XYZ file of N, CA and C in Angstrom:
387
model
N 156.593 9.111 51.714
C 157.032 7.826 51.193
C 155.913 7.217 50.344
N 156.253 6.781 49.145
C 155.290 6.134 48.263
C 155.268 4.646 48.565
N 154.058 4.125 48.755
C 153.935 2.696 49.021
C 153.282 2.012 47.829
N 153.835 0.885 47.489
C 153.362 0.111 46.357
C 152.498 -1.039 46.864
N 151.351 -1.290 46.214
C 150.534 -2.426 46.661
C 151.246 -3.752 46.415
N 150.927 -4.724 47.245
C 151.503 -6.056 47.079
C 150.807 -6.831 45.973
N 149.542 -6.480 45.695
C 148.821 -7.228 44.678
C 147.633 -6.481 44.125
N 147.097 -7.050 43.054
C 145.901 -6.520 42.399
C 144.880 -7.642 42.325
N 143.633 -7.329 42.676
C 142.583 -8.349 42.726
C 141.402 -7.855 41.903
N 141.073 -8.607 40.866
C 139.932 -8.265 40.017
C 138.793 -9.227 40.303
N 137.618 -8.653 40.592
C 136.384 -9.429 40.706
C 135.587 -9.139 39.450
N 135.306 -10.179 38.676
C 134.654 -10.005 37.379
C 133.347 -10.771 37.305
N 132.328 -10.083 36.809
C 131.032 -10.663 36.500
C 131.006 -10.770 34.972
N 130.979 -11.983 34.456
C 131.079 -12.179 33.005
C 129.750 -12.747 32.501
N 129.114 -12.007 31.589
C 127.756 -12.316 31.121
C 127.720 -12.678 29.636
N 126.649 -13.376 29.264
C 126.411 -13.688 27.855
C 127.387 -14.697 27.288
N 127.837 -15.612 28.146
C 128.832 -16.613 27.733
C 128.163 -17.831 27.097
N 128.958 -18.594 26.375
C 128.525 -19.805 25.689
C 128.225 -20.917 26.707
N 126.984 -21.407 26.721
C 126.562 -22.472 27.633
C 127.500 -23.671 27.566
N 127.795 -24.134 26.328
C 128.585 -25.352 26.155
C 130.002 -25.213 26.690
N 130.552 -24.017 26.638
C 131.890 -23.797 27.188
C 131.818 -23.794 28.718
N 130.886 -23.027 29.272
C 130.793 -22.902 30.726
C 130.405 -24.196 31.422
N 129.833 -25.129 30.693
C 129.392 -26.388 31.290
C 130.372 -27.529 31.072
N 131.498 -27.255 30.446
C 132.489 -28.287 30.112
C 133.710 -28.130 31.025
N 133.855 -29.045 31.977
C 134.940 -28.962 32.942
C 136.299 -28.837 32.266
N 136.576 -29.680 31.300
C 137.896 -29.665 30.647
C 138.146 -28.343 29.913
N 137.109 -27.821 29.240
C 137.268 -26.541 28.533
C 137.500 -25.399 29.515
N 136.715 -25.367 30.587
C 136.869 -24.289 31.579
C 138.266 -24.351 32.190
N 138.711 -25.542 32.557
C 140.051 -25.684 33.135
C 141.121 -25.231 32.142
N 141.016 -25.667 30.904
C 142.001 -25.290 29.878
C 142.028 -23.770 29.668
N 140.855 -23.165 29.598
C 140.772 -21.715 29.392
C 141.344 -20.969 30.599
N 141.046 -21.421 31.797
C 141.569 -20.762 32.997
C 143.096 -20.861 33.074
N 143.633 -22.030 32.784
C 145.091 -22.205 32.784
C 145.722 -21.317 31.717
N 145.136 -21.312 30.528
C 145.686 -20.492 29.451
C 145.552 -18.998 29.729
N 144.522 -18.608 30.471
C 144.383 -17.199 30.869
C 145.537 -16.804 31.788
N 145.858 -17.686 32.724
C 146.988 -17.420 33.621
C 148.285 -17.301 32.827
N 148.483 -18.217 31.897
C 149.699 -18.189 31.077
C 149.749 -16.958 30.180
N 148.589 -16.567 29.632
C 148.533 -15.382 28.767
C 148.910 -14.117 29.536
N 148.643 -14.123 30.848
C 148.985 -12.973 31.683
C 150.446 -13.019 32.147
N 151.126 -14.114 31.840
C 152.530 -14.244 32.222
C 152.742 -14.905 33.570
N 151.695 -15.541 34.099
C 151.798 -16.185 35.411
C 152.417 -17.579 35.295
N 152.885 -18.068 36.432
C 153.450 -19.413 36.517
C 152.442 -20.308 37.243
N 151.875 -21.270 36.512
C 150.840 -22.152 37.059
C 151.471 -23.203 37.965
N 150.862 -23.373 39.152
C 151.332 -24.352 40.131
C 150.404 -25.557 40.251
N 149.110 -25.314 40.476
C 148.150 -26.402 40.666
C 146.784 -25.983 40.183
N 145.942 -26.968 39.885
C 144.568 -26.711 39.465
C 143.644 -27.715 40.138
N 142.474 -27.235 40.542
C 141.422 -28.119 41.044
C 140.114 -27.606 40.454
N 139.381 -28.498 39.772
C 138.101 -28.143 39.157
C 137.071 -29.209 39.482
N 135.812 -28.783 39.583
C 134.728 -29.699 39.912
C 133.533 -29.407 39.000
N 132.912 -30.464 38.476
C 131.702 -30.356 37.643
C 130.501 -30.660 38.510
N 129.515 -29.770 38.491
C 128.287 -29.953 39.253
C 127.217 -30.600 38.387
N 126.231 -31.214 39.051
C 125.108 -31.811 38.353
C 123.855 -31.027 38.735
N 123.048 -30.590 37.812
C 123.080 -30.942 36.395
C 124.027 -30.079 35.562
N 124.492 -28.935 36.098
C 125.379 -28.089 35.301
C 126.193 -27.180 36.206
N 127.267 -26.643 35.630
C 128.123 -25.703 36.341
C 129.482 -26.286 36.669
N 130.457 -25.395 36.749
C 131.837 -25.768 37.040
C 132.406 -24.751 38.026
N 133.161 -25.237 38.999
C 133.934 -24.372 39.889
C 135.377 -24.815 39.822
N 136.277 -23.857 39.975
C 137.674 -24.248 39.967
C 138.614 -23.150 40.390
N 139.826 -23.585 40.662
C 140.899 -22.666 41.041
C 142.180 -23.058 40.315
N 142.884 -22.033 39.863
C 144.225 -22.204 39.316
C 145.149 -21.452 40.269
N 145.994 -22.213 40.942
C 146.963 -21.598 41.846
C 148.188 -21.240 41.016
N 148.570 -19.979 41.113
C 149.745 -19.493 40.387
C 150.773 -19.015 41.401
N 152.020 -18.943 40.992
C 153.059 -18.449 41.900
C 152.705 -17.058 42.408
N 151.992 -16.309 41.589
C 151.645 -14.925 41.906
C 150.330 -14.803 42.675
N 149.598 -15.856 42.901
C 148.387 -15.956 43.724
C 147.388 -16.936 43.113
N 146.248 -16.448 42.500
C 145.248 -17.420 42.026
C 144.253 -16.808 41.040
N 143.581 -17.723 40.326
C 142.402 -17.411 39.521
C 141.317 -18.390 39.973
N 140.091 -17.896 40.188
C 138.992 -18.790 40.544
C 137.784 -18.496 39.662
N 136.903 -19.511 39.559
C 135.700 -19.365 38.741
C 134.571 -20.209 39.306
N 133.360 -19.728 39.116
C 132.158 -20.543 39.304
C 131.227 -20.172 38.159
N 130.718 -21.181 37.450
C 129.871 -20.911 36.286
C 128.418 -21.297 36.529
N 127.529 -20.546 35.896
C 126.105 -20.842 35.805
C 125.800 -20.893 34.309
N 126.058 -22.028 33.659
C 125.881 -22.123 32.206
C 124.479 -21.762 31.744
N 123.463 -22.163 32.541
C 122.076 -21.902 32.169
C 121.772 -20.398 32.107
N 122.606 -19.592 32.755
C 122.451 -18.133 32.732
C 123.504 -17.452 31.858
N 124.430 -18.251 31.310
C 125.515 -17.679 30.515
C 126.435 -16.803 31.345
N 126.570 -17.135 32.633
C 127.257 -16.272 33.597
C 128.414 -16.995 34.270
N 129.499 -16.261 34.474
C 130.636 -16.770 35.235
C 131.097 -15.705 36.223
N 131.307 -16.123 37.474
C 131.905 -15.262 38.494
C 133.378 -15.640 38.576
N 134.239 -14.657 38.376
C 135.678 -14.909 38.282
C 136.423 -13.952 39.195
N 137.484 -14.449 39.829
C 138.410 -13.514 40.441
C 139.831 -13.880 40.050
N 140.615 -12.837 39.844
C 142.015 -12.979 39.454
C 142.824 -12.112 40.415
N 143.678 -12.749 41.195
C 144.495 -12.049 42.176
C 145.949 -12.307 41.816
N 146.695 -11.233 41.563
C 148.107 -11.363 41.231
C 148.933 -10.480 42.153
N 150.047 -10.996 42.595
C 150.972 -10.241 43.435
C 152.166 -9.806 42.597
N 152.760 -8.708 42.987
C 153.903 -8.191 42.239
C 153.433 -7.403 41.028
N 154.381 -6.993 40.205
C 154.015 -6.183 39.039
C 154.373 -6.831 37.710
N 154.740 -8.109 37.755
C 155.124 -8.817 36.532
C 153.923 -9.344 35.751
N 152.829 -9.655 36.450
C 151.645 -10.253 35.831
C 150.494 -9.248 35.890
N 149.823 -9.047 34.750
C 148.691 -8.121 34.689
C 147.392 -8.920 34.728
N 146.599 -8.802 35.820
C 145.380 -9.593 35.921
C 144.355 -9.273 34.833
N 144.410 -8.058 34.273
C 143.480 -7.708 33.194
C 143.728 -8.539 31.941
N 144.974 -8.929 31.712
C 145.268 -9.794 30.562
C 144.530 -11.120 30.705
N 144.501 -11.661 31.919
C 143.780 -12.919 32.164
C 142.280 -12.717 31.981
N 141.732 -11.635 32.511
C 140.291 -11.367 32.375
C 139.881 -11.209 30.917
N 140.662 -10.470 30.167
C 140.351 -10.273 28.750
C 140.409 -11.592 27.982
N 141.368 -12.437 28.318
C 141.481 -13.750 27.684
C 140.233 -14.585 27.985
N 139.807 -14.586 29.248
C 138.624 -15.357 29.642
C 137.387 -14.897 28.876
N 137.178 -13.588 28.803
C 136.013 -13.056 28.082
C 136.014 -13.493 26.627
N 137.168 -13.440 26.024
C 137.296 -13.836 24.624
C 136.941 -15.315 24.436
N 137.496 -16.173 25.263
C 137.300 -17.622 25.112
C 135.916 -18.099 25.552
N 135.260 -17.351 26.451
C 133.896 -17.696 26.865
C 132.858 -17.084 25.927
N 133.325 -16.361 24.894
C 132.438 -15.654 23.961
C 131.484 -14.725 24.708
N 132.011 -14.026 25.702
C 131.211 -13.161 26.560
C 130.668 -11.962 25.803
N 129.454 -11.569 26.183
C 128.818 -10.377 25.622
C 129.105 -9.147 26.469
N 129.375 -9.363 27.775
C 129.551 -8.231 28.673
C 130.381 -8.647 29.884
N 131.159 -7.704 30.397
C 131.894 -7.929 31.642
C 131.716 -6.699 32.530
N 131.521 -6.970 33.803
C 131.519 -5.919 34.818
C 132.612 -6.327 35.795
N 133.635 -5.509 35.929
C 134.770 -5.892 36.766
C 135.287 -4.710 37.565
N 135.790 -5.026 38.746
C 136.392 -4.029 39.616
C 137.752 -4.523 40.064
N 138.695 -3.610 40.138
C 140.025 -3.945 40.641
C 140.215 -3.324 42.016
N 140.748 -4.121 42.922
C 141.105 -3.658 44.255
C 142.587 -3.891 44.448
N 143.279 -2.895 44.960
C 144.683 -3.124 45.299
C 144.727 -3.775 46.666
N 145.645 -4.695 46.828
C 145.751 -5.468 48.064
C 147.111 -5.243 48.704
N 147.120 -5.215 50.030
C 148.372 -5.226 50.776
C 149.195 -3.966 50.711
N 148.548 -2.811 50.836
C 149.327 -1.585 50.977
C 149.684 -1.498 52.458
N 150.929 -1.817 52.767
C 151.368 -1.957 54.146
C 152.025 -0.654 54.611
N 151.482 -0.037 55.656
C 152.118 1.177 56.186
C 153.426 0.833 56.897
N 154.246 1.857 57.114
C 155.538 1.650 57.775
C 155.390 1.017 59.153
N 154.382 1.439 59.899
C 154.175 0.835 61.216
C 152.715 0.419 61.323
N 152.520 -0.773 61.830
C 151.172 -1.311 61.985
C 150.728 -1.167 63.428
N 149.459 -0.828 63.646
C 148.968 -0.804 65.038
C 148.947 -2.228 65.574
N 149.119 -2.340 66.875
C 149.095 -3.673 67.482
C 147.680 -4.251 67.365
N 147.584 -5.487 66.914
C 146.296 -6.148 66.789
C 145.894 -6.784 68.105
N 144.640 -6.681 68.409
C 144.126 -7.318 69.613
C 143.135 -8.399 69.185
N 143.151 -9.514 69.871
C 142.243 -10.607 69.554
C 140.800 -10.156 69.786
N 139.931 -10.600 68.908
C 138.511 -10.291 69.039
C 137.798 -11.579 69.406
N 137.053 -11.534 70.503
C 136.273 -12.699 70.914
C 134.874 -12.598 70.339
N 134.387 -13.675 69.790
C 133.051 -13.694 69.207
C 132.085 -14.367 70.138
């Protein structure tokens, strides 16, 4: 029996980005939302925060899961993850959009498939810490 993953999760290290873009809350939010839309996702909610003296963190909740970011403008670096469920939305489309809009020089990214569920699951036992 062939099993299909429930989702795809990309962890991206994005380097050589424009300081002024990565340090602008409104620009980062707009780019993240547009990345989700460019990938064909349905945007549900957004929460973004500007740090002092610099940096932005945020999440775009999509029907298909989420996009998150944390920026280090002083290093030209953004840590991004894009998690999409189903096969209608391609998370790489969102990553490529982000790199383009952040004027990135380099990206290092890995994709992990999520939720490959076997026909029968072993019984879980509680773990005490």
